[in-house]
Amino acid sequence: IHAPELAPMRESLADFLTAWTGGPRDWFEKRPGACIMSAHGAMPGIDSRTADQWIAAMRRAADETAFPDAEVKAMMLDAMARMCRTMAARAED
């Protein structure tokens, strides 16, 4: 799904998640009118299996991060899982 060099994707994902969770909106300002759901809907290979893999990776990353609030961590992971599964469901339709 991604290019062999993942550094740009890591930066983009970090910027998106920062903006999505209420931080600076740099990701959206760099991409006026961008829709994360539409962008991923056009990608081949987005299905329930890849959604589950992505969610598992996000859970591992969150577990390795010093989260100050377990409730916030759980809410963020739940929201990410819903978003990811919605993308997969749309792609599989």
CSV table of N, CA and C in Angstrom, one decimal:
chain,number,residue,atom,x,y,z
A,1,ILE,N,0.8,-1.2,0.0
A,1,ILE,CA,0.0,0.0,0.0
A,1,ILE,C,0.9,1.3,0.0
A,2,HIS,N,2.0,1.2,0.7
A,2,HIS,CA,2.9,2.4,0.8
A,2,HIS,C,4.1,2.2,0.1
A,3,ALA,N,4.8,3.3,-0.2
A,3,ALA,CA,6.1,3.3,-0.9
A,3,ALA,C,7.1,2.6,0.1
A,4,PRO,N,8.2,2.1,-0.5
A,4,PRO,CA,9.3,1.5,0.3
A,4,PRO,C,9.8,2.4,1.4
A,5,GLU,N,9.9,3.7,1.1
A,5,GLU,CA,10.4,4.7,2.1
A,5,GLU,C,9.2,5.2,2.9
A,6,LEU,N,9.2,4.8,4.2
A,6,LEU,CA,8.0,5.2,5.0
A,6,LEU,C,8.1,6.5,5.8
A,7,ALA,N,9.2,7.2,5.7
A,7,ALA,CA,9.4,8.4,6.5
A,7,ALA,C,8.3,9.4,6.1
A,8,PRO,N,8.0,9.7,4.8
A,8,PRO,CA,6.9,10.6,4.5
A,8,PRO,C,5.6,10.2,5.1
A,9,MET,N,5.3,8.9,5.0
A,9,MET,CA,4.0,8.4,5.5
A,9,MET,C,3.9,8.6,7.1
A,10,ARG,N,5.0,8.3,7.7
A,10,ARG,CA,5.1,8.5,9.2
A,10,ARG,C,4.8,9.9,9.6
A,11,GLU,N,5.4,10.9,8.8
A,11,GLU,CA,5.2,12.3,9.1
A,11,GLU,C,3.8,12.7,8.8
A,12,SER,N,3.2,12.2,7.7
A,12,SER,CA,1.9,12.5,7.3
A,12,SER,C,0.9,12.0,8.4
A,13,LEU,N,1.1,10.7,8.8
A,13,LEU,CA,0.2,10.1,9.7
A,13,LEU,C,0.2,10.9,11.1
A,14,ALA,N,1.4,11.2,11.5
A,14,ALA,CA,1.6,11.9,12.8
A,14,ALA,C,0.9,13.3,12.7
A,15,ASP,N,1.0,14.0,11.6
A,15,ASP,CA,0.3,15.3,11.4
A,15,ASP,C,-1.2,15.1,11.3
A,16,PHE,N,-1.6,14.1,10.6
A,16,PHE,CA,-3.1,13.8,10.6
A,16,PHE,C,-3.6,13.5,11.9
A,17,LEU,N,-3.0,12.6,12.7
A,17,LEU,CA,-3.5,12.2,14.0
A,17,LEU,C,-3.5,13.4,15.0
A,18,THR,N,-2.5,14.2,14.8
A,18,THR,CA,-2.4,15.4,15.7
A,18,THR,C,-3.6,16.3,15.4
A,19,ALA,N,-3.9,16.6,14.1
A,19,ALA,CA,-5.0,17.4,13.8
A,19,ALA,C,-6.3,16.8,14.1
A,20,TRP,N,-6.4,15.5,13.9
A,20,TRP,CA,-7.7,14.8,14.1
A,20,TRP,C,-8.1,14.8,15.6
A,21,THR,N,-7.1,14.8,16.4
A,21,THR,CA,-7.3,14.7,17.9
A,21,THR,C,-7.4,16.1,18.5
A,22,GLY,N,-7.4,17.2,17.7
A,22,GLY,CA,-7.6,18.5,18.2
A,22,GLY,C,-6.4,19.4,18.3
A,23,GLY,N,-5.3,18.9,17.8
A,23,GLY,CA,-4.0,19.7,17.8
A,23,GLY,C,-4.0,20.6,16.6
A,24,PRO,N,-2.8,21.1,16.4
A,24,PRO,CA,-2.6,22.0,15.2
A,24,PRO,C,-3.1,21.4,13.9
A,25,ARG,N,-3.8,22.1,13.1
A,25,ARG,CA,-4.4,21.6,11.9
A,25,ARG,C,-3.5,21.6,10.7
A,26,ASP,N,-2.2,21.5,10.9
A,26,ASP,CA,-1.2,21.5,9.8
A,26,ASP,C,-1.6,20.6,8.6
A,27,TRP,N,-2.0,19.3,8.9
A,27,TRP,CA,-2.3,18.3,7.9
A,27,TRP,C,-3.4,18.8,7.0
A,28,PHE,N,-4.4,19.4,7.6
A,28,PHE,CA,-5.5,19.9,6.8
A,28,PHE,C,-5.2,21.1,6.0
A,29,GLU,N,-4.4,22.0,6.6
A,29,GLU,CA,-3.9,23.2,5.9
A,29,GLU,C,-3.0,22.9,4.7
A,30,LYS,N,-2.2,21.9,4.8
A,30,LYS,CA,-1.4,21.5,3.7
A,30,LYS,C,-2.2,20.8,2.6
A,31,ARG,N,-3.4,20.3,2.9
A,31,ARG,CA,-4.2,19.6,1.9
A,31,ARG,C,-5.6,20.1,2.0
A,32,PRO,N,-5.9,21.4,1.5
A,32,PRO,CA,-7.2,21.9,1.6
A,32,PRO,C,-8.2,21.1,0.9
A,33,GLY,N,-9.3,20.8,1.5
A,33,GLY,CA,-10.4,20.0,1.0
A,33,GLY,C,-10.1,18.5,1.0
A,34,ALA,N,-9.0,18.1,1.6
A,34,ALA,CA,-8.7,16.6,1.6
A,34,ALA,C,-9.7,15.9,2.5
A,35,CYS,N,-10.0,14.7,2.0
A,35,CYS,CA,-10.9,13.8,2.8
A,35,CYS,C,-10.2,12.5,3.0
A,36,ILE,N,-9.9,12.2,4.2
A,36,ILE,CA,-9.2,11.0,4.6
A,36,ILE,C,-9.9,9.7,4.1
A,37,MET,N,-11.2,9.7,4.3
A,37,MET,CA,-12.0,8.6,3.9
A,37,MET,C,-12.0,8.4,2.4
A,38,SER,N,-12.1,9.5,1.6
A,38,SER,CA,-12.0,9.3,0.1
A,38,SER,C,-10.7,8.9,-0.3
A,39,ALA,N,-9.6,9.4,0.3
A,39,ALA,CA,-8.3,9.1,-0.1
A,39,ALA,C,-8.0,7.6,0.1
A,40,HIS,N,-8.5,7.1,1.2
A,40,HIS,CA,-8.2,5.6,1.5
A,40,HIS,C,-9.2,4.8,0.7
A,41,GLY,N,-10.4,5.3,0.4
A,41,GLY,CA,-11.3,4.5,-0.4
A,41,GLY,C,-10.8,4.1,-1.8
A,42,ALA,N,-9.9,5.0,-2.3
A,42,ALA,CA,-9.4,4.8,-3.6
A,42,ALA,C,-8.1,3.8,-3.6
A,43,MET,N,-7.7,3.5,-2.5
A,43,MET,CA,-6.5,2.6,-2.4
A,43,MET,C,-6.8,1.1,-2.5
A,44,PRO,N,-6.1,0.4,-3.3
A,44,PRO,CA,-6.4,-1.0,-3.4
A,44,PRO,C,-5.8,-1.7,-2.1
A,45,GLY,N,-6.5,-2.7,-1.7
A,45,GLY,CA,-6.0,-3.5,-0.6
A,45,GLY,C,-6.6,-3.1,0.8
A,46,ILE,N,-7.4,-2.1,0.8
A,46,ILE,CA,-8.0,-1.7,2.1
A,46,ILE,C,-9.2,-2.6,2.3
A,47,ASP,N,-9.1,-3.5,3.2
A,47,ASP,CA,-10.2,-4.5,3.5
A,47,ASP,C,-10.2,-4.7,5.0
A,48,SER,N,-11.1,-5.6,5.5
A,48,SER,CA,-11.2,-5.8,6.9
A,48,SER,C,-9.9,-6.4,7.5
A,49,ARG,N,-9.2,-7.2,6.7
A,49,ARG,CA,-7.9,-7.8,7.1
A,49,ARG,C,-6.9,-6.7,7.3
A,50,THR,N,-6.7,-5.7,6.4
A,50,THR,CA,-5.7,-4.7,6.6
A,50,THR,C,-6.2,-3.7,7.7
A,51,ALA,N,-7.5,-3.5,7.8
A,51,ALA,CA,-8.0,-2.7,8.9
A,51,ALA,C,-7.7,-3.3,10.2
A,52,ASP,N,-7.8,-4.6,10.4
A,52,ASP,CA,-7.5,-5.2,11.6
A,52,ASP,C,-6.0,-5.1,11.9
A,53,GLN,N,-5.1,-5.2,10.9
A,53,GLN,CA,-3.7,-5.1,11.0
A,53,GLN,C,-3.3,-3.7,11.4
A,54,TRP,N,-4.0,-2.7,10.8
A,54,TRP,CA,-3.7,-1.3,11.2
A,54,TRP,C,-4.1,-1.0,12.6
A,55,ILE,N,-5.2,-1.4,13.0
A,55,ILE,CA,-5.7,-1.2,14.3
A,55,ILE,C,-4.8,-1.9,15.3
A,56,ALA,N,-4.3,-3.1,15.1
A,56,ALA,CA,-3.4,-3.8,16.0
A,56,ALA,C,-2.1,-3.0,16.1
A,57,ALA,N,-1.6,-2.4,14.9
A,57,ALA,CA,-0.4,-1.6,15.0
A,57,ALA,C,-0.6,-0.4,15.8
A,58,MET,N,-1.7,0.3,15.7
A,58,MET,CA,-2.0,1.5,16.4
A,58,MET,C,-2.1,1.1,17.9
A,59,ARG,N,-2.7,0.0,18.3
A,59,ARG,CA,-2.7,-0.4,19.7
A,59,ARG,C,-1.3,-0.7,20.2
A,60,ARG,N,-0.5,-1.3,19.5
A,60,ARG,CA,0.9,-1.6,19.9
A,60,ARG,C,1.6,-0.3,20.1
A,61,ALA,N,1.5,0.6,19.2
A,61,ALA,CA,2.1,1.9,19.3
A,61,ALA,C,1.6,2.7,20.5
A,62,ALA,N,0.3,2.7,20.8
A,62,ALA,CA,-0.2,3.3,21.9
A,62,ALA,C,0.3,2.7,23.2
A,63,ASP,N,0.4,1.4,23.2
A,63,ASP,CA,0.9,0.7,24.4
A,63,ASP,C,2.4,1.0,24.7
A,64,GLU,N,3.1,1.3,23.6
A,64,GLU,CA,4.5,1.6,23.8
A,64,GLU,C,4.8,3.1,24.1
A,65,THR,N,3.7,3.9,24.1
A,65,THR,CA,3.7,5.3,24.4
A,65,THR,C,3.3,5.6,25.8
A,66,ALA,N,3.9,6.5,26.5
A,66,ALA,CA,3.6,6.9,27.8
A,66,ALA,C,2.3,7.8,27.8
A,67,PHE,N,1.2,7.1,27.7
A,67,PHE,CA,-0.1,7.9,27.8
A,67,PHE,C,-0.4,8.3,29.2
A,68,PRO,N,-0.7,9.6,29.4
A,68,PRO,CA,-0.9,10.1,30.7
A,68,PRO,C,-2.3,9.7,31.2
A,69,ASP,N,-3.2,9.4,30.3
A,69,ASP,CA,-4.6,9.1,30.7
A,69,ASP,C,-5.1,7.9,29.9
A,70,ALA,N,-5.4,6.8,30.6
A,70,ALA,CA,-5.8,5.5,30.0
A,70,ALA,C,-7.1,5.7,29.4
A,71,GLU,N,-8.0,6.5,29.9
A,71,GLU,CA,-9.4,6.7,29.3
A,71,GLU,C,-9.3,7.4,27.9
A,72,VAL,N,-8.4,8.4,27.9
A,72,VAL,CA,-8.2,9.1,26.6
A,72,VAL,C,-7.6,8.1,25.6
A,73,LYS,N,-6.6,7.3,26.0
A,73,LYS,CA,-6.0,6.4,25.1
A,73,LYS,C,-7.1,5.4,24.6
A,74,ALA,N,-7.9,4.9,25.4
A,74,ALA,CA,-9.0,4.0,25.0
A,74,ALA,C,-10.0,4.6,24.1
A,75,MET,N,-10.4,5.9,24.3
A,75,MET,CA,-11.3,6.6,23.4
A,75,MET,C,-10.7,6.8,22.1
A,76,MET,N,-9.4,7.2,22.0
A,76,MET,CA,-8.7,7.4,20.8
A,76,MET,C,-8.6,6.2,20.0
A,77,LEU,N,-8.2,5.1,20.6
A,77,LEU,CA,-8.1,3.8,19.9
A,77,LEU,C,-9.5,3.3,19.4
A,78,ASP,N,-10.5,3.5,20.2
A,78,ASP,CA,-11.8,3.1,19.7
A,78,ASP,C,-12.3,4.0,18.5
A,79,ALA,N,-12.0,5.3,18.6
A,79,ALA,CA,-12.4,6.1,17.4
A,79,ALA,C,-11.6,5.7,16.2
A,80,MET,N,-10.3,5.4,16.3
A,80,MET,CA,-9.5,5.0,15.2
A,80,MET,C,-10.0,3.7,14.6
A,81,ALA,N,-10.4,2.8,15.5
A,81,ALA,CA,-10.9,1.5,15.0
A,81,ALA,C,-12.2,1.6,14.2
A,82,ARG,N,-13.1,2.5,14.7
A,82,ARG,CA,-14.3,2.7,14.0
A,82,ARG,C,-14.1,3.4,12.6
A,83,MET,N,-13.2,4.3,12.6
A,83,MET,CA,-12.8,5.0,11.3
A,83,MET,C,-12.2,4.0,10.4
A,84,CYS,N,-11.3,3.2,10.8
A,84,CYS,CA,-10.6,2.2,10.0
A,84,CYS,C,-11.6,1.2,9.5
A,85,ARG,N,-12.4,0.7,10.3
A,85,ARG,CA,-13.4,-0.4,9.9
A,85,ARG,C,-14.4,0.2,8.9
A,86,THR,N,-14.8,1.5,9.1
A,86,THR,CA,-15.7,2.1,8.1
A,86,THR,C,-15.0,2.3,6.8
A,87,MET,N,-13.7,2.6,6.7
A,87,MET,CA,-13.0,2.7,5.4
A,87,MET,C,-13.0,1.3,4.8
A,88,ALA,N,-12.7,0.3,5.5
A,88,ALA,CA,-12.7,-1.1,5.0
A,88,ALA,C,-14.0,-1.5,4.5
A,89,ALA,N,-15.1,-1.2,5.2
A,89,ALA,CA,-16.4,-1.6,4.8
A,89,ALA,C,-16.8,-0.9,3.5
A,90,ARG,N,-16.5,0.4,3.4
A,90,ARG,CA,-16.8,1.2,2.1
A,90,ARG,C,-16.0,0.6,1.0
A,91,ALA,N,-14.8,0.2,1.2
A,91,ALA,CA,-13.9,-0.3,0.1
A,91,ALA,C,-14.5,-1.7,-0.3
A,92,GLU,N,-15.0,-2.5,0.6
A,92,GLU,CA,-15.4,-3.8,0.3
A,92,GLU,C,-16.8,-3.8,-0.4
A,93,ASP,N,-17.5,-2.7,-0.2
A,93,ASP,CA,-18.9,-2.7,-0.9
A,93,ASP,C,-18.8,-2.6,-2.4
